[in-house]
C-alpha cells in the first residue's frame, strides 16, 4: 500500500495532480502504475482511497474515491521535550510521527537552553511527513518551539492529564482514551532543576517513571509516548 500526503482542497475536490517530489516518489521510487490503488491523506486526519488515472512524464493524476481508514490513535498525546542534540533530533520527530503523537512541542528549561536554527522547523515537518506516509497514518503532528519556561501554563490543554517523567516515580501506564488528552513532559539531560519540579507539581503535573535506568531524553520521550498510546 502507498500513502501519499496531498493538499486538503485536492482531497475533497475529486482529482489530485501529482508533481515534483511526490511524483518522483510515486512513479519513480515506488514505480506505481495506472489503475493502482493508493491511499490519500491531508495530514489533518482525513483519508480517502484513490486510483491512479494518468502517469505522464512529469505529472500524474489520481481520482479520489471513498473514505479510507485514518489509522490514527484515539488518544491525543502531546509530547513536550527539550531539544536533544542535533544528530538525534530528526530521529525523535520521525518516531513521534510514527506513533501518532498529536503535538510535539520543544520546550526550554534551566538545563536545556538550546534554540532551533533558522529553517529547522520546516525541515523537521518534512521528516514528519515522510514518516507519516511510511506508517500509513493520516494526521501530522503539530511541531513548534522552542517554548520558553515562562509560558509553560500554555504548553498543555487545560483539560489534559499532565505527566512529567521523573526517575523513581510511579510507573507510567497506558491511559483510557476516553479520559481526554494527555500531555507528557520529558526532562533534559541531567533532569529538571528542583525549583522547576516544585513549580510543575504546584501546577498539577504528576510524576511518572519508566523504570530504574537513566534514559536519554529522546529515548524516554518515545518510550513514554508509546506506553500511553499502546492501548489505542
Short mmCIF file of C-alpha atoms in Angstrom, two decimals:
data_model
loop_
_atom_site.label_atom_id
_atom_site.label_comp_id
_atom_site.label_asym_id
_atom_site.label_seq_id
_atom_site.Cartn_x
_atom_site.Cartn_y
_atom_site.Cartn_z
CA UNK A 1 0.00 0.00 0.00
CA UNK A 2 1.18 3.53 -0.81
CA UNK A 3 0.11 6.51 1.31
CA UNK A 4 0.54 10.00 -0.13
CA UNK A 5 0.02 13.35 1.58
CA UNK A 6 -1.89 15.77 -0.64
CA UNK A 7 -3.42 19.22 -0.28
CA UNK A 8 -6.68 19.32 1.63
CA UNK A 9 -8.59 21.09 -1.15
CA UNK A 10 -7.50 18.43 -3.67
CA UNK A 11 -8.57 15.61 -1.40
CA UNK A 12 -12.15 16.88 -1.34
CA UNK A 13 -12.11 18.02 -4.97
CA UNK A 14 -12.23 14.70 -6.77
CA UNK A 15 -8.87 14.78 -8.58
CA UNK A 16 -5.31 15.06 -7.28
CA UNK A 17 -2.50 16.25 -9.54
CA UNK A 18 0.88 14.80 -8.55
CA UNK A 19 4.10 16.63 -9.43
CA UNK A 20 7.58 17.40 -8.08
CA UNK A 21 8.87 15.29 -5.20
CA UNK A 22 5.54 13.49 -4.82
CA UNK A 23 5.64 12.50 -8.50
CA UNK A 24 9.20 11.18 -8.20
CA UNK A 25 8.32 9.23 -5.08
CA UNK A 26 5.17 7.71 -6.53
CA UNK A 27 6.17 6.93 -10.10
CA UNK A 28 9.95 6.57 -9.97
CA UNK A 29 10.79 5.30 -6.49
CA UNK A 30 7.63 3.24 -5.97
CA UNK A 31 7.01 2.54 -9.67
CA UNK A 32 3.25 2.95 -9.30
CA UNK A 33 1.17 2.32 -12.42
CA UNK A 34 -2.13 3.48 -13.90
CA UNK A 35 -5.01 1.66 -12.24
CA UNK A 36 -3.15 1.13 -8.98
CA UNK A 37 -4.95 1.95 -5.76
CA UNK A 38 -3.31 4.41 -3.35
CA UNK A 39 -4.27 5.95 -0.03
CA UNK A 40 -4.51 9.75 0.11
CA UNK A 41 -4.33 11.80 3.33
CA UNK A 42 -4.36 15.52 4.08
CA UNK A 43 -2.21 15.49 7.24
CA UNK A 44 -5.18 16.61 9.37
CA UNK A 45 -6.85 13.22 9.84
CA UNK A 46 -8.80 12.84 6.58
CA UNK A 47 -8.04 9.77 4.44
CA UNK A 48 -9.52 8.55 1.14
CA UNK A 49 -8.74 5.88 -1.39
CA UNK A 50 -7.61 6.92 -4.83
CA UNK A 51 -6.87 5.28 -8.19
CA UNK A 52 -4.07 6.43 -10.48
CA UNK A 53 -5.71 7.65 -13.67
CA UNK A 54 -2.74 9.08 -15.56
CA UNK A 55 1.05 8.91 -15.36
CA UNK A 56 2.76 11.47 -17.60
CA UNK A 57 6.42 12.36 -17.90
CA UNK A 58 6.34 14.99 -15.16
CA UNK A 59 2.85 14.84 -13.62
CA UNK A 60 0.19 12.31 -12.80
CA UNK A 61 -3.46 12.31 -11.79
CA UNK A 62 -5.27 10.36 -9.11
CA UNK A 63 -9.06 10.04 -8.91
CA UNK A 64 -10.29 10.42 -5.33
CA UNK A 65 -12.69 7.76 -4.12
CA UNK A 66 -14.31 6.56 -0.94
CA UNK A 67 -13.16 7.11 2.63
CA UNK A 68 -10.15 5.12 3.85
CA UNK A 69 -9.14 4.17 7.41
CA UNK A 70 -7.43 7.04 9.24
CA UNK A 71 -5.10 4.74 11.22
CA UNK A 72 -4.64 7.41 13.90
CA UNK A 73 -4.74 6.83 17.67
CA UNK A 74 -7.91 7.72 19.54
CA UNK A 75 -5.92 9.10 22.47
CA UNK A 76 -4.47 12.57 21.90
CA UNK A 77 -0.93 12.77 23.25
CA UNK A 78 1.10 15.97 23.33
CA UNK A 79 4.82 15.35 23.77
CA UNK A 80 6.83 18.16 25.35
CA UNK A 81 10.60 17.79 25.20
CA UNK A 82 13.76 19.86 25.43
CA UNK A 83 15.81 19.90 22.27
CA UNK A 84 18.03 16.83 22.01
CA UNK A 85 21.41 17.03 20.34
CA UNK A 86 21.12 17.79 16.59
CA UNK A 87 22.07 14.28 15.49
CA UNK A 88 19.10 12.85 17.43
CA UNK A 89 16.50 15.47 16.64
CA UNK A 90 15.26 14.06 13.33
CA UNK A 91 15.03 10.58 14.85
CA UNK A 92 12.80 11.88 17.63
CA UNK A 93 10.48 13.63 15.17
CA UNK A 94 10.32 10.57 12.93
CA UNK A 95 9.39 8.17 15.73
CA UNK A 96 6.89 10.56 17.35
CA UNK A 97 5.17 10.87 13.96
CA UNK A 98 5.06 7.10 13.51
CA UNK A 99 3.45 6.67 16.93
CA UNK A 100 0.75 9.23 16.21
CA UNK A 101 1.65 11.97 18.69
CA UNK A 102 -0.74 14.90 18.23
CA UNK A 103 1.72 17.68 19.10
CA UNK A 104 5.47 17.76 19.50
CA UNK A 105 6.48 20.88 21.38
CA UNK A 106 10.10 21.72 22.08
CA UNK A 107 10.44 23.50 25.41
CA UNK A 108 13.20 25.20 27.35
CA UNK A 109 14.34 24.77 30.94
CA UNK A 110 17.29 25.80 33.09
CA UNK A 111 19.37 22.85 31.87
CA UNK A 112 18.17 22.92 28.26
CA UNK A 113 18.58 26.43 26.83
CA UNK A 114 19.09 25.34 23.19
CA UNK A 115 17.34 27.12 20.33
CA UNK A 116 16.30 25.87 16.90
CA UNK A 117 18.21 27.29 13.96
CA UNK A 118 16.62 29.06 11.02
CA UNK A 119 14.57 26.72 8.84
CA UNK A 120 14.79 23.84 11.32
CA UNK A 121 11.05 23.55 11.94
CA UNK A 122 10.27 23.26 8.23
CA UNK A 123 12.93 20.59 7.84
CA UNK A 124 11.50 18.66 10.78
CA UNK A 125 7.99 18.92 9.33
CA UNK A 126 9.30 17.28 6.15
CA UNK A 127 10.74 14.49 8.28
CA UNK A 128 7.32 14.08 9.92
CA UNK A 129 5.56 13.98 6.54
CA UNK A 130 7.85 11.23 5.26
CA UNK A 131 7.29 9.23 8.45
CA UNK A 132 3.52 9.63 8.18
CA UNK A 133 3.48 8.25 4.65
CA UNK A 134 5.67 5.34 5.71
CA UNK A 135 3.48 4.35 8.69
CA UNK A 136 0.16 4.99 6.87
CA UNK A 137 -1.24 7.48 9.34
CA UNK A 138 -3.42 10.46 8.42
CA UNK A 139 -2.58 13.22 10.89
CA UNK A 140 0.72 15.05 11.03
CA UNK A 141 1.93 16.17 14.45
CA UNK A 142 2.00 19.89 15.12
CA UNK A 143 5.67 20.76 15.64
CA UNK A 144 6.56 24.01 17.39
CA UNK A 145 9.05 25.68 19.69
CA UNK A 146 11.21 26.43 21.38
CA UNK A 147 8.61 27.45 24.02
CA UNK A 148 10.09 29.35 26.99
CA UNK A 149 9.68 28.11 30.55
CA UNK A 150 7.77 31.27 31.46
CA UNK A 151 4.96 30.20 29.10
CA UNK A 152 4.57 26.67 30.49
CA UNK A 153 0.93 27.24 31.52
CA UNK A 154 0.09 27.22 27.79
CA UNK A 155 2.14 24.12 26.97
CA UNK A 156 -0.82 21.79 27.52
CA UNK A 157 -4.60 21.96 27.12
CA UNK A 158 -6.44 22.98 30.27
CA UNK A 159 -8.35 19.66 30.18
CA UNK A 160 -5.27 17.47 29.66
CA UNK A 161 -3.90 14.97 32.13
CA UNK A 162 -0.37 16.18 32.79
CA UNK A 163 2.56 13.89 33.48
CA UNK A 164 6.24 14.70 33.95
CA UNK A 165 8.79 11.91 33.68
CA UNK A 166 10.96 11.63 36.78
CA UNK A 167 13.18 8.68 37.87
CA UNK A 168 11.92 6.84 40.93
CA UNK A 169 8.30 7.85 40.36
CA UNK A 170 5.26 5.54 39.96
CA UNK A 171 5.26 3.77 36.61
CA UNK A 172 3.67 5.45 33.63
CA UNK A 173 0.84 3.29 32.28
CA UNK A 174 -1.48 3.19 29.29
CA UNK A 175 -4.34 5.66 29.63
CA UNK A 176 -8.01 5.13 28.86
CA UNK A 177 -8.61 7.05 25.63
CA UNK A 178 -11.98 8.19 26.95
CA UNK A 179 -10.31 10.26 29.64
CA UNK A 180 -9.25 13.02 27.29
CA UNK A 181 -5.93 14.40 26.04
CA UNK A 182 -2.61 13.72 27.75
CA UNK A 183 0.47 15.94 27.99
CA UNK A 184 3.78 14.19 28.64
CA UNK A 185 6.73 16.37 29.68
CA UNK A 186 10.25 14.93 29.42
CA UNK A 187 13.19 16.40 31.29
CA UNK A 188 16.53 17.45 29.80
CA UNK A 189 19.81 15.60 30.19
CA UNK A 190 20.55 15.93 33.90
CA UNK A 191 16.88 16.35 34.78
CA UNK A 192 14.83 19.36 35.80
CA UNK A 193 16.03 21.86 38.35
CA UNK A 194 14.39 21.16 41.78
CA UNK A 195 12.65 24.52 41.64
CA UNK A 196 11.20 23.62 38.25
CA UNK A 197 9.81 20.35 39.61
CA UNK A 198 8.22 22.21 42.51
CA UNK A 199 6.59 24.66 40.10
CA UNK A 200 5.28 21.85 37.89
CA UNK A 201 3.79 19.93 40.80
CA UNK A 202 2.11 23.07 42.09
CA UNK A 203 0.50 23.42 38.65
CA UNK A 204 -0.90 19.88 38.62
CA UNK A 205 1.79 17.87 36.83
CA UNK A 206 2.03 14.31 38.16
CA UNK A 207 5.36 12.49 38.41
CA UNK A 208 5.70 9.23 36.49
CA UNK A 209 8.64 6.94 35.72
CA UNK A 210 9.87 4.47 33.10
CA UNK A 211 11.91 2.07 35.20
CA UNK A 212 15.21 2.17 37.03
CA UNK A 213 17.53 3.02 34.15
CA UNK A 214 18.51 6.54 33.18
CA UNK A 215 17.39 7.11 29.58
CA UNK A 216 18.41 9.67 27.02
CA UNK A 217 15.68 12.26 26.63
CA UNK A 218 14.70 11.14 23.12
CA UNK A 219 14.51 7.50 24.27
CA UNK A 220 12.36 8.46 27.26
CA UNK A 221 10.11 10.60 25.05
CA UNK A 222 9.38 7.80 22.58
CA UNK A 223 9.04 5.11 25.24
CA UNK A 224 6.70 7.32 27.25
CA UNK A 225 4.54 8.24 24.27
CA UNK A 226 4.45 4.63 23.14
CA UNK A 227 3.35 3.49 26.59
CA UNK A 228 0.47 5.97 26.60
CA UNK A 229 -0.62 5.06 23.07
CA UNK A 230 -0.17 1.30 23.40
CA UNK A 231 -3.80 0.60 24.21
CA UNK A 232 -5.28 2.81 21.49
#
